[in-house]
Coordinates of N, CA and C in Angstrom, one line a residue:
Chain A
A1464 N -0.8 -2.0 9.7 CA -1.7 -1.3 8.9 C -1.8 0.2 8.8
Q1465 N -1.8 0.6 7.5 CA -1.5 1.9 7.3 C -3.1 2.6 8.0
S1466 N -3.0 3.7 8.5 CA -4.0 4.5 9.0 C -3.8 6.1 9.2
V1467 N -4.8 7.0 9.1 CA -4.4 8.3 9.2 C -5.8 8.7 10.2
T1468 N -5.3 9.6 11.1 CA -6.2 10.1 12.0 C -6.3 11.7 12.0
Q1469 N -7.6 12.0 12.0 CA -7.6 13.6 12.0 C -8.7 13.7 13.4
P1470 N -8.1 14.3 14.4 CA -8.7 14.0 15.5 C -10.2 15.1 15.8
D1471 N -10.1 16.3 14.8 CA -11.0 17.1 14.9 C -12.2 17.0 13.7
I1472 N -13.2 16.9 14.2 CA -14.3 16.6 13.3 C -14.7 17.8 12.7
H1473 N -14.9 18.9 13.5 CA -15.1 20.2 13.2 C -14.6 21.4 13.8
I1474 N -14.2 22.3 12.8 CA -13.5 23.5 13.7 C -14.0 24.4 13.2
T1475 N -14.2 25.6 14.1 CA -14.7 27.1 13.8 C -13.5 28.1 14.4
V1476 N -13.3 28.7 13.2 CA -12.4 30.1 13.3 C -12.7 31.1 12.9
S1477 N -12.7 32.2 13.5 CA -12.7 33.6 12.9 C -11.8 33.9 11.7
E1478 N -12.3 34.7 10.7 CA -11.8 35.2 9.7 C -10.6 35.9 10.1
G1479 N -9.4 35.8 9.6 CA -8.1 36.5 9.7 C -7.3 35.9 11.1
A1480 N -8.1 34.9 11.7 CA -7.4 34.1 12.8 C -6.2 33.0 11.9
S1481 N -5.6 32.5 12.7 CA -4.7 31.5 12.0 C -5.4 30.2 12.5
L1482 N -4.7 29.3 11.8 CA -5.3 27.9 11.5 C -4.3 26.8 11.5
E1483 N -4.7 25.5 12.3 CA -4.0 24.4 12.2 C -4.9 23.2 12.5
L1484 N -4.7 22.5 11.5 CA -5.6 21.2 11.2 C -4.6 20.3 11.6
R1485 N -5.1 19.2 12.5 CA -4.2 18.2 12.7 C -4.6 16.9 11.9
C1486 N -3.2 16.1 11.9 CA -3.4 14.8 11.1 C -2.1 13.9 11.9
N1487 N -2.5 12.7 12.1 CA -1.5 11.7 12.6 C -1.8 10.5 11.7
Y1488 N -0.5 9.8 11.7 CA -0.5 8.8 10.5 C 0.0 7.5 11.0
S1489 N -0.2 6.4 10.6 CA 0.6 5.1 11.1 C 0.9 4.4 9.8
Y1490 N 2.5 4.1 9.7 CA 2.8 3.9 8.3 C 4.2 3.0 8.6
G1491 N 4.7 2.1 8.2 CA 5.8 1.4 8.8 C 7.0 2.3 8.1
A1492 N 6.8 2.8 6.7 CA 8.1 3.4 6.1 C 7.8 4.4 6.0
T1493 N 8.7 5.3 5.4 CA 8.7 6.5 5.1 C 7.3 7.0 4.2
P1494 N 6.6 7.8 4.8 CA 5.0 8.1 4.1 C 5.2 9.3 2.9
Y1495 N 4.2 8.8 2.1 CA 4.0 10.1 1.1 C 2.7 10.7 1.8
L1496 N 2.6 12.1 2.1 CA 1.6 12.6 2.7 C 1.1 13.5 1.9
F1497 N -0.3 13.8 2.1 CA -1.2 14.5 1.4 C -2.3 15.4 2.3
W1498 N -2.4 16.5 1.5 CA -3.7 17.3 2.0 C -4.5 17.8 1.0
Y1499 N -5.7 17.6 1.1 CA -7.0 17.7 -0.2 C -7.8 18.6 0.8
V1500 N -8.5 19.5 0.0 CA -9.8 20.2 0.6 C -10.8 19.9 -0.7
Q1501 N -12.0 19.7 0.1 CA -13.1 19.6 -0.7 C -14.1 21.2 -0.2
S1502 N -14.6 21.4 -1.6 CA -15.6 22.8 -1.0 C -17.2 21.9 -1.3
P1503 N -17.9 22.4 -0.9 CA -19.3 21.8 -0.6 C -19.7 21.5 -2.2
G1504 N -20.2 20.3 -2.4 CA -20.5 20.1 -3.7 C -19.6 19.5 -4.8
Q1505 N -18.3 19.6 -4.2 CA -17.2 19.6 -5.3 C -16.3 18.2 -5.2
G1506 N -15.2 18.2 -6.0 CA -14.4 17.1 -6.1 C -13.2 17.4 -5.0
L1507 N -12.3 16.9 -5.0 CA -11.1 17.0 -3.9 C -10.0 17.6 -4.7
Q1508 N -9.5 18.9 -4.1 CA -8.5 19.6 -4.9 C -6.9 19.2 -4.0
L1509 N -5.9 18.8 -4.7 CA -4.9 18.9 -3.8 C -4.3 20.2 -3.6
L1510 N -4.1 20.2 -2.1 CA -3.4 21.4 -1.4 C -1.8 21.3 -1.5
L1511 N -1.5 20.5 -1.0 CA 0.2 20.1 -0.7 C 0.4 18.9 -0.7
K1512 N 1.5 18.4 -0.8 CA 2.1 16.9 -0.6 C 3.4 17.1 0.0
Y1513 N 3.8 16.1 0.6 CA 5.1 15.7 1.1 C 5.5 14.4 0.5
F1514 N 6.8 14.4 -0.1 CA 7.3 13.2 -0.8 C 8.6 12.8 0.2
S1515 N 9.3 14.1 0.1 CA 10.8 13.8 0.8 C 11.4 15.2 1.1
G1516 N 12.7 15.2 1.7 CA 13.5 16.6 1.7 C 12.9 17.3 2.8
D1517 N 12.7 18.5 2.6 CA 12.6 19.6 3.3 C 11.0 19.4 4.2
T1518 N 11.0 19.1 5.5 CA 9.6 18.9 6.4 C 8.7 20.1 6.2
L1519 N 9.0 21.2 5.7 CA 8.0 22.1 5.9 C 7.6 22.3 4.4
V1520 N 6.4 22.0 4.2 CA 6.0 22.0 2.5 C 4.8 23.0 2.3
Q1521 N 5.2 23.9 1.4 CA 4.3 24.8 0.9 C 3.3 24.5 0.0
G1522 N 2.0 24.9 0.1 CA 0.8 24.5 -0.7 C 0.2 25.6 -1.4
I1523 N -0.8 25.5 -2.3 CA -1.4 26.7 -2.7 C -2.5 27.2 -1.6
K1524 N -3.1 28.3 -2.2 CA -4.3 29.3 -1.4 C -3.3 29.6 0.2
G1525 N -2.1 29.6 0.2 CA -1.4 30.0 1.4 C -1.1 29.0 2.6
F1526 N -1.5 27.8 2.4 CA -1.4 26.8 3.4 C 0.1 26.2 3.2
E1527 N 0.5 25.7 4.4 CA 1.6 25.0 4.6 C 1.5 23.7 5.5
A1528 N 2.4 22.9 5.4 CA 2.4 21.5 6.4 C 3.6 21.3 6.8
E1529 N 3.6 20.7 7.8 CA 4.8 20.2 8.6 C 4.8 18.8 8.6
F1530 N 5.8 18.1 8.5 CA 6.2 16.8 8.7 C 6.9 16.5 9.7
K1531 N 6.5 15.8 10.5 CA 7.3 15.6 12.1 C 7.3 13.9 12.1
R1532 N 8.3 13.3 11.7 CA 8.5 12.0 11.9 C 8.5 11.4 13.4
S1533 N 9.0 12.2 14.0 CA 9.0 11.7 15.8 C 7.6 11.9 16.3
Q1534 N 6.7 12.6 15.7 CA 5.4 12.8 16.2 C 4.3 12.2 15.3
S1535 N 4.9 11.5 14.0 CA 4.1 10.8 13.1 C 3.1 11.8 12.8
S1536 N 3.0 12.9 12.5 CA 2.3 14.2 12.3 C 2.4 14.8 10.9
F1537 N 1.5 15.6 10.3 CA 1.6 16.2 9.3 C 0.2 17.1 9.2
N1538 N 0.5 18.3 10.1 CA -0.3 19.3 10.4 C -0.6 20.1 9.6
L1539 N -1.8 20.6 8.9 CA -1.9 21.7 8.1 C -2.0 22.9 8.7
R1540 N -1.2 24.2 8.2 CA -1.3 25.3 8.8 C -1.8 26.5 7.8
K1541 N -2.4 27.5 8.3 CA -2.6 28.9 7.7 C -2.4 30.1 8.6
P1542 N -1.7 30.9 8.2 CA -1.6 32.1 9.2 C -2.8 33.0 9.3
S1543 N -3.7 33.2 8.2 CA -4.7 34.0 8.2 C -5.9 33.1 7.5
V1544 N -6.8 33.0 7.9 CA -8.0 32.3 7.4 C -8.9 33.4 6.6
H1545 N -9.3 32.9 5.3 CA -10.3 33.9 4.7 C -11.8 32.9 4.7
W1546 N -12.6 33.5 4.4 CA -14.1 33.2 4.4 C -14.1 32.1 3.7
S1547 N -13.5 31.9 2.3 CA -13.4 31.1 1.3 C -12.6 29.6 1.6
D1548 N -11.9 29.8 2.6 CA -11.5 28.6 3.1 C -12.4 27.7 3.8
A1549 N -13.6 28.2 4.0 CA -14.7 26.9 4.5 C -14.8 25.8 3.6
A1550 N -14.6 24.9 4.3 CA -14.6 23.3 3.4 C -14.5 22.3 4.4
E1551 N -14.4 21.1 3.7 CA -13.9 20.1 4.4 C -12.2 19.9 3.9
Y1552 N -11.7 19.2 5.0 CA -10.2 19.2 4.7 C -9.6 17.7 5.1
F1553 N -9.0 17.1 4.2 CA -8.8 15.4 4.2 C -7.4 15.3 4.4
C1554 N -6.6 14.6 5.2 CA -5.4 14.2 5.2 C -5.2 13.0 4.6
A1555 N -4.2 12.4 4.1 CA -4.0 11.2 3.3 C -2.5 10.8 3.4
V1556 N -2.5 9.4 3.2 CA -1.2 8.8 3.4 C -1.1 7.8 2.3
Q1557 N 0.1 7.7 1.7 CA 0.2 7.0 0.4 C 1.2 5.7 0.3
S1558 N 0.9 4.7 0.2 CA 1.9 3.8 0.0 C 2.9 3.7 -1.2
G1559 N 4.0 3.7 -1.3 CA 4.8 3.9 -2.4 C 4.7 2.7 -3.2
A1560 N 4.3 1.6 -2.5 CA 4.5 0.2 -3.3 C 3.1 0.1 -4.0
T1561 N 2.2 0.7 -3.4 CA 0.6 0.7 -4.3 C 0.2 1.7 -5.1
N1562 N 0.4 2.8 -4.6 CA 0.1 4.1 -5.2 C -1.3 4.2 -4.3
K1563 N -2.0 3.3 -3.3 CA -3.0 3.4 -2.8 C -3.1 4.6 -1.9
L1564 N -4.2 5.4 -1.6 CA -4.3 6.3 -0.6 C -5.2 6.0 0.5
I1565 N -4.7 5.9 1.7 CA -5.7 6.0 2.7 C -6.0 7.6 3.3
F1566 N -7.3 7.5 3.5 CA -7.8 9.0 3.9 C -8.4 9.1 5.2
G1567 N -8.0 10.2 6.0 CA -8.5 10.3 7.3 C -10.2 10.4 7.2
T1568 N -10.8 11.0 8.1 CA -12.2 10.9 8.1 C -12.4 12.6 7.7
G1569 N -11.6 13.1 7.8 CA -11.9 14.8 7.3 C -12.3 15.7 8.8
T1570 N -12.0 16.7 8.6 CA -11.9 18.1 9.4 C -13.1 19.1 8.7
L1571 N -13.9 19.4 9.1 CA -15.1 20.3 8.6 C -14.7 21.7 9.2
L1572 N -14.2 22.9 8.3 CA -14.0 23.9 9.0 C -15.0 25.0 8.5
A1573 N -15.4 25.5 9.8 CA -16.2 27.0 9.3 C -15.6 28.1 9.8
V1574 N -15.7 29.1 9.0 CA -15.2 30.6 9.2 C -16.0 31.4 9.7
Q1575 N -15.9 32.2 10.9 CA -16.9 33.3 11.2 C -16.4 34.4 10.7
P1576 N -17.5 35.4 10.5 CA -16.8 37.0 10.1 C -16.3 37.4 11.1
Chain B
D271 N -7.1 21.2 -21.8 CA -6.5 20.8 -20.9 C -7.0 19.5 -20.4
A272 N -6.3 18.6 -20.0 CA -6.5 17.4 -19.5 C -7.4 17.6 -18.3
E273 N -8.2 16.4 -17.9 CA -9.2 16.4 -16.9 C -9.8 15.1 -16.7
I274 N -10.6 14.8 -15.7 CA -11.1 13.6 -15.3 C -12.5 13.9 -15.2
T275 N -13.6 13.4 -15.9 CA -14.8 13.6 -15.8 C -15.6 12.4 -15.4
Q276 N -16.9 12.5 -14.8 CA -17.9 11.8 -14.2 C -19.2 11.6 -14.4
S277 N -19.8 10.6 -14.9 CA -21.1 10.9 -15.5 C -22.2 9.6 -14.7
P278 N -23.1 9.9 -14.7 CA -23.8 10.9 -14.2 C -23.4 11.8 -13.0
R279 N -23.8 12.9 -12.9 CA -23.5 13.8 -11.5 C -24.3 13.4 -10.4
H280 N -25.5 12.9 -10.6 CA -26.5 12.6 -10.0 C -27.4 11.3 -10.5
K281 N -27.6 10.1 -9.7 CA -28.6 9.3 -9.9 C -29.4 8.6 -9.0
I282 N -30.7 8.5 -9.3 CA -31.3 7.9 -8.3 C -31.8 6.9 -8.9
T283 N -31.8 5.4 -8.3 CA -32.2 4.3 -8.7 C -33.1 3.5 -7.7
E284 N -33.3 2.2 -7.8 CA -34.3 1.5 -7.2 C -33.2 0.3 -6.7
T285 N -33.5 -0.3 -5.4 CA -32.9 -1.4 -4.8 C -33.1 -2.5 -6.0
G286 N -31.8 -3.3 -6.1 CA -31.9 -4.4 -7.3 C -31.5 -4.2 -8.6
R287 N -31.6 -3.0 -8.9 CA -30.9 -2.6 -10.4 C -29.6 -2.3 -10.4
Q288 N -29.2 -2.8 -11.7 CA -27.9 -2.7 -12.1 C -27.4 -1.3 -12.3
V289 N -26.5 -0.4 -11.7 CA -26.4 0.9 -12.3 C -24.5 1.0 -12.7
T290 N -24.4 1.6 -13.4 CA -23.0 1.9 -14.0 C -22.6 3.4 -13.9
L291 N -21.6 3.7 -13.2 CA -21.1 5.0 -13.1 C -19.6 5.2 -14.1
A292 N -19.8 6.2 -14.6 CA -18.5 6.3 -15.8 C -17.7 7.4 -15.4
C293 N -16.6 7.0 -15.8 CA -15.1 7.8 -15.2 C -14.5 7.8 -16.5
H294 N -13.9 9.0 -16.7 CA -13.2 9.3 -18.1 C -12.1 10.2 -17.6
Q295 N -10.7 9.9 -18.1 CA -9.8 10.7 -17.9 C -9.0 11.1 -19.2
T296 N -8.5 12.4 -19.2 CA -7.7 12.4 -20.6 C -6.3 12.9 -20.2
W297 N -5.8 12.3 -19.0 CA -4.5 12.6 -18.3 C -3.8 11.6 -19.2
N298 N -4.2 10.5 -19.8 CA -3.5 9.4 -20.3 C -2.6 8.9 -18.8
H299 N -3.4 8.8 -17.9 CA -2.6 8.1 -16.5 C -3.0 6.6 -16.9
N300 N -2.0 6.1 -16.3 CA -2.2 4.4 -16.2 C -3.0 4.1 -15.0
N301 N -3.0 4.7 -13.7 CA -3.5 4.1 -12.7 C -5.1 5.1 -12.5
M302 N -6.1 4.2 -12.3 CA -7.3 4.8 -11.9 C -7.9 4.2 -10.7
F303 N -8.9 5.0 -9.8 CA -9.4 4.4 -8.5 C -10.7 5.0 -8.4
W304 N -11.5 4.1 -7.8 CA -12.9 4.4 -7.4 C -13.1 4.4 -5.9
Y305 N -13.5 5.8 -5.2 CA -13.7 5.7 -3.9 C -15.0 6.1 -3.6
R306 N -15.7 5.6 -2.5 CA -16.9 5.9 -2.0 C -16.8 7.2 -0.7
Q307 N -17.6 8.2 -0.7 CA -17.2 9.2 0.5 C -18.9 9.1 1.3
D308 N -18.5 8.8 2.7 CA -19.7 8.8 3.5 C -19.2 9.5 4.8
L309 N -20.3 10.1 5.3 CA -20.0 10.8 6.6 C -19.3 10.0 7.7
G310 N -18.3 10.3 8.3 CA -17.7 9.7 9.3 C -16.6 8.7 8.8
H311 N -16.6 8.7 7.5 CA -15.7 7.6 6.9 C -14.7 8.1 6.1
G312 N -14.8 9.3 5.8 CA -13.9 9.7 4.8 C -14.1 9.4 3.5
L313 N -13.0 9.0 2.8 CA -12.9 8.2 1.3 C -12.5 6.8 1.5
R314 N -13.2 6.0 1.2 CA -12.6 4.9 1.2 C -12.7 3.8 -0.5
L315 N -11.6 3.3 -0.5 CA -11.1 2.6 -1.9 C -12.1 1.5 -2.2
I316 N -12.6 1.3 -3.3 CA -13.6 0.5 -3.9 C -12.9 -0.6 -4.9
H317 N -12.2 -0.2 -5.9 CA -11.4 -0.8 -7.0 C -10.2 0.1 -7.5
Y318 N -9.6 -0.4 -7.8 CA -8.5 0.4 -9.0 C -7.8 -0.6 -9.7
S319 N -7.2 0.1 -10.6 CA -6.6 -0.4 -11.8 C -5.1 0.3 -12.5
Y320 N -4.1 -0.4 -12.3 CA -2.9 0.0 -12.8 C -2.9 0.2 -14.5
G321 N -3.6 -0.4 -15.1 CA -3.6 -0.4 -16.4 C -4.8 -1.2 -17.3
V322 N -4.7 -1.1 -18.5 CA -5.7 -2.1 -19.3 C -5.7 -3.3 -18.9
Q323 N -6.9 -3.8 -18.5 CA -7.0 -5.4 -18.5 C -6.6 -5.5 -16.8
D324 N -6.2 -4.7 -16.3 CA -6.0 -4.9 -14.8 C -6.9 -4.1 -13.8
T325 N -7.3 -5.2 -12.9 CA -8.3 -4.5 -11.9 C -8.1 -4.9 -10.4
N326 N -8.1 -4.5 -9.4 CA -8.0 -4.9 -8.1 C -9.1 -4.6 -7.0
K327 N -9.1 -5.3 -6.3 CA -10.0 -4.9 -4.9 C -9.7 -4.0 -4.0
G328 N -10.5 -3.0 -3.7 CA -10.0 -2.1 -2.6 C -10.9 -2.5 -1.1
E329 N -10.7 -1.7 -0.2 CA -11.1 -2.3 1.0 C -12.6 -2.2 1.1
V330 N -13.5 -1.7 0.2 CA -14.9 -2.1 0.4 C -15.6 -2.3 -1.0
S331 N -14.9 -3.4 -1.4 CA -15.4 -3.9 -3.0 C -16.6 -4.6 -3.2
D332 N -17.3 -5.1 -2.0 CA -18.2 -6.2 -2.4 C -19.2 -5.4 -2.8
G333 N -20.1 -5.9 -3.8 CA -21.1 -5.4 -4.5 C -20.9 -4.6 -5.7
Y334 N -19.8 -4.1 -5.9 CA -19.1 -3.4 -7.0 C -18.3 -4.1 -8.1
S335 N -18.0 -3.9 -9.0 CA -17.3 -4.3 -10.1 C -16.7 -3.3 -11.0
V336 N -15.6 -3.6 -11.7 CA -14.9 -2.5 -12.7 C -14.2 -3.3 -13.8
S337 N -14.1 -2.9 -14.9 CA -13.4 -3.3 -16.1 C -12.5 -2.2 -16.9
R338 N -11.5 -2.7 -17.2 CA -10.5 -1.7 -17.9 C -10.4 -1.9 -19.2
S339 N -10.9 -1.6 -20.3 CA -10.7 -2.0 -21.6 C -9.7 -1.0 -22.4
N340 N -9.8 0.2 -21.8 CA -8.7 1.0 -22.2 C -8.4 1.9 -21.2
T341 N -7.1 3.0 -21.7 CA -6.6 3.8 -20.6 C -7.3 4.7 -20.1
E342 N -8.3 5.2 -20.9 CA -9.1 6.4 -20.5 C -10.4 5.9 -19.4
D343 N -10.7 4.8 -19.6 CA -12.0 5.1 -18.8 C -12.0 3.7 -17.8
L344 N -12.7 3.9 -16.7 CA -12.8 3.0 -15.5 C -14.1 3.2 -15.1
P345 N -15.2 2.1 -15.8 CA -16.7 2.1 -15.2 C -16.9 1.4 -14.1
L346 N -17.7 1.9 -13.2 CA -17.9 1.4 -11.8 C -19.4 0.8 -11.9
T347 N -19.4 -0.6 -11.7 CA -20.7 -1.1 -11.7 C -21.2 -1.8 -10.5
L348 N -22.5 -1.5 -10.2 CA -23.1 -2.0 -8.9 C -24.2 -3.2 -9.6
E349 N -23.9 -4.3 -9.4 CA -24.5 -5.5 -9.8 C -26.0 -5.3 -9.7
S350 N -26.3 -4.8 -8.2 CA -27.6 -5.1 -7.6 C -27.8 -4.0 -6.7
A351 N -28.1 -2.9 -6.9 CA -28.0 -1.8 -5.9 C -28.6 -2.0 -4.6
A352 N -28.0 -1.8 -3.5 CA -28.6 -1.9 -2.2 C -28.8 -0.3 -1.7
S353 N -29.6 0.0 -0.4 CA -29.4 1.2 0.2 C -28.5 1.5 0.5
S354 N -27.4 0.6 1.1 CA -26.2 0.6 1.6 C -25.1 1.1 0.7
Q355 N -25.7 1.4 -0.7 CA -24.3 1.9 -1.8 C -25.0 3.4 -2.2
T356 N -26.0 3.7 -1.1 CA -26.3 5.2 -1.2 C -25.0 6.1 -0.9
S357 N -24.4 6.8 -1.7 CA -23.1 7.5 -1.3 C -22.8 8.4 -2.4
V358 N -21.6 9.1 -2.1 CA -20.9 10.0 -3.3 C -19.9 9.1 -3.7
Y359 N -19.6 9.0 -5.0 CA -18.4 8.3 -5.5 C -17.6 9.1 -6.2
F360 N -16.2 8.9 -6.1 CA -15.1 9.6 -6.8 C -14.1 8.9 -7.6
C361 N -14.0 9.2 -8.9 CA -13.0 8.5 -9.4 C -11.8 9.5 -9.5
A362 N -10.7 8.6 -9.5 CA -9.3 9.5 -9.5 C -8.4 9.0 -10.4
S363 N -7.5 9.3 -10.9 CA -6.2 8.8 -11.7 C -4.8 9.4 -11.4
S364 N -3.8 8.8 -11.6 CA -2.7 9.1 -11.5 C -1.6 8.4 -12.1
A365 N -0.5 9.0 -12.6 CA 0.4 8.7 -13.4 C 1.1 7.4 -13.0
L366 N 1.8 6.5 -13.7 CA 2.4 5.1 -13.5 C 3.7 5.6 -12.8
S367 N 3.7 5.3 -11.4 CA 5.1 5.5 -10.7 C 5.1 4.5 -9.3
L368 N 4.8 3.3 -9.6 CA 5.0 2.1 -8.6 C 6.1 2.3 -7.8
G369 N 6.2 2.3 -6.6 CA 7.5 2.4 -5.6 C 8.0 4.0 -5.7
G370 N 7.2 4.8 -6.3 CA 7.6 6.2 -6.0 C 6.5 6.9 -5.5
S371 N 6.9 8.2 -5.6 CA 5.8 9.2 -5.1 C 4.9 9.4 -6.5
D372 N 3.7 9.7 -6.0 CA 2.5 9.9 -7.2 C 1.3 10.8 -6.3
T373 N 0.3 11.6 -7.3 CA -0.5 12.3 -6.8 C -1.7 11.8 -7.7
Q374 N -2.8 11.8 -6.7 CA -4.0 11.3 -7.5 C -4.7 12.8 -7.9
Y375 N -5.8 12.6 -8.9 CA -6.4 14.0 -9.6 C -7.6 13.2 -9.4
F376 N -8.7 14.0 -8.7 CA -10.0 13.3 -8.4 C -11.0 14.1 -9.6
G377 N -12.0 13.4 -9.9 CA -13.2 13.9 -10.6 C -14.3 14.5 -10.0
P378 N -15.2 15.0 -10.4 CA -16.4 15.9 -9.5 C -17.2 15.2 -8.7
G379 N -17.1 13.9 -8.9 CA -18.0 12.9 -8.1 C -19.6 12.7 -8.5
T380 N -20.1 11.7 -8.4 CA -21.4 11.3 -8.8 C -22.2 10.9 -7.4
R381 N -23.3 11.5 -7.1 CA -24.2 10.9 -6.0 C -25.2 10.2 -6.4
L382 N -25.1 9.2 -5.9 CA -26.1 8.0 -5.9 C -27.0 7.7 -5.2
T383 N -28.2 7.7 -5.1 CA -29.2 7.5 -4.3 C -29.8 6.0 -4.5
V384 N -29.8 5.3 -3.4 CA -30.7 3.8 -4.0 C -31.7 3.7 -3.2
L385 N -33.1 3.8 -3.6 CA -34.1 3.9 -2.8 C -34.7 2.4 -2.8

């Protein structure tokens, strides 16, 4: 069965520091992978997605993610975090056959001044 | 601009009442989805539809129903609201591309409280 694991429930980083949010997936075929961000009281906004090709994917707001098939991972990174990046981040895997998304439980990011 | 809207944004109801949450999209997308978001669970799929007159159950469909009479709308009905259905509900839509890649676009959510 497909599943997504985000091992870190809560992360705190200092403004200006680098960030890496972990995501591991379980899926039999080549996965379609997504990162969404949710600001407090808001809906989900797509940060980036991986369908095929280059394993390093660039997204909005300076985020990037790297697909590593050997590790079943799709970690999200940002070189320098801004206070406005404080939000909850969700990794998701999609079945190409059904278009259904399976979400991880999310990682809540806090940014210290 | 195309968008996806949900109404109401906040709803308080009593146990046993029937509640309907609206979802309307102007993307002309064929696929529509309903999720609920709960602490510790992320988002879980309730129901989804691939087009008019098509509906399918997701992983947490008990106590919920949907109907798809046109492309733009997928209302979610709680037949008899229970306290366990207190949650934040998100609607999403995506273009038709079964077997290929796709991106879901989400509405702003409806916060439902069942007392």
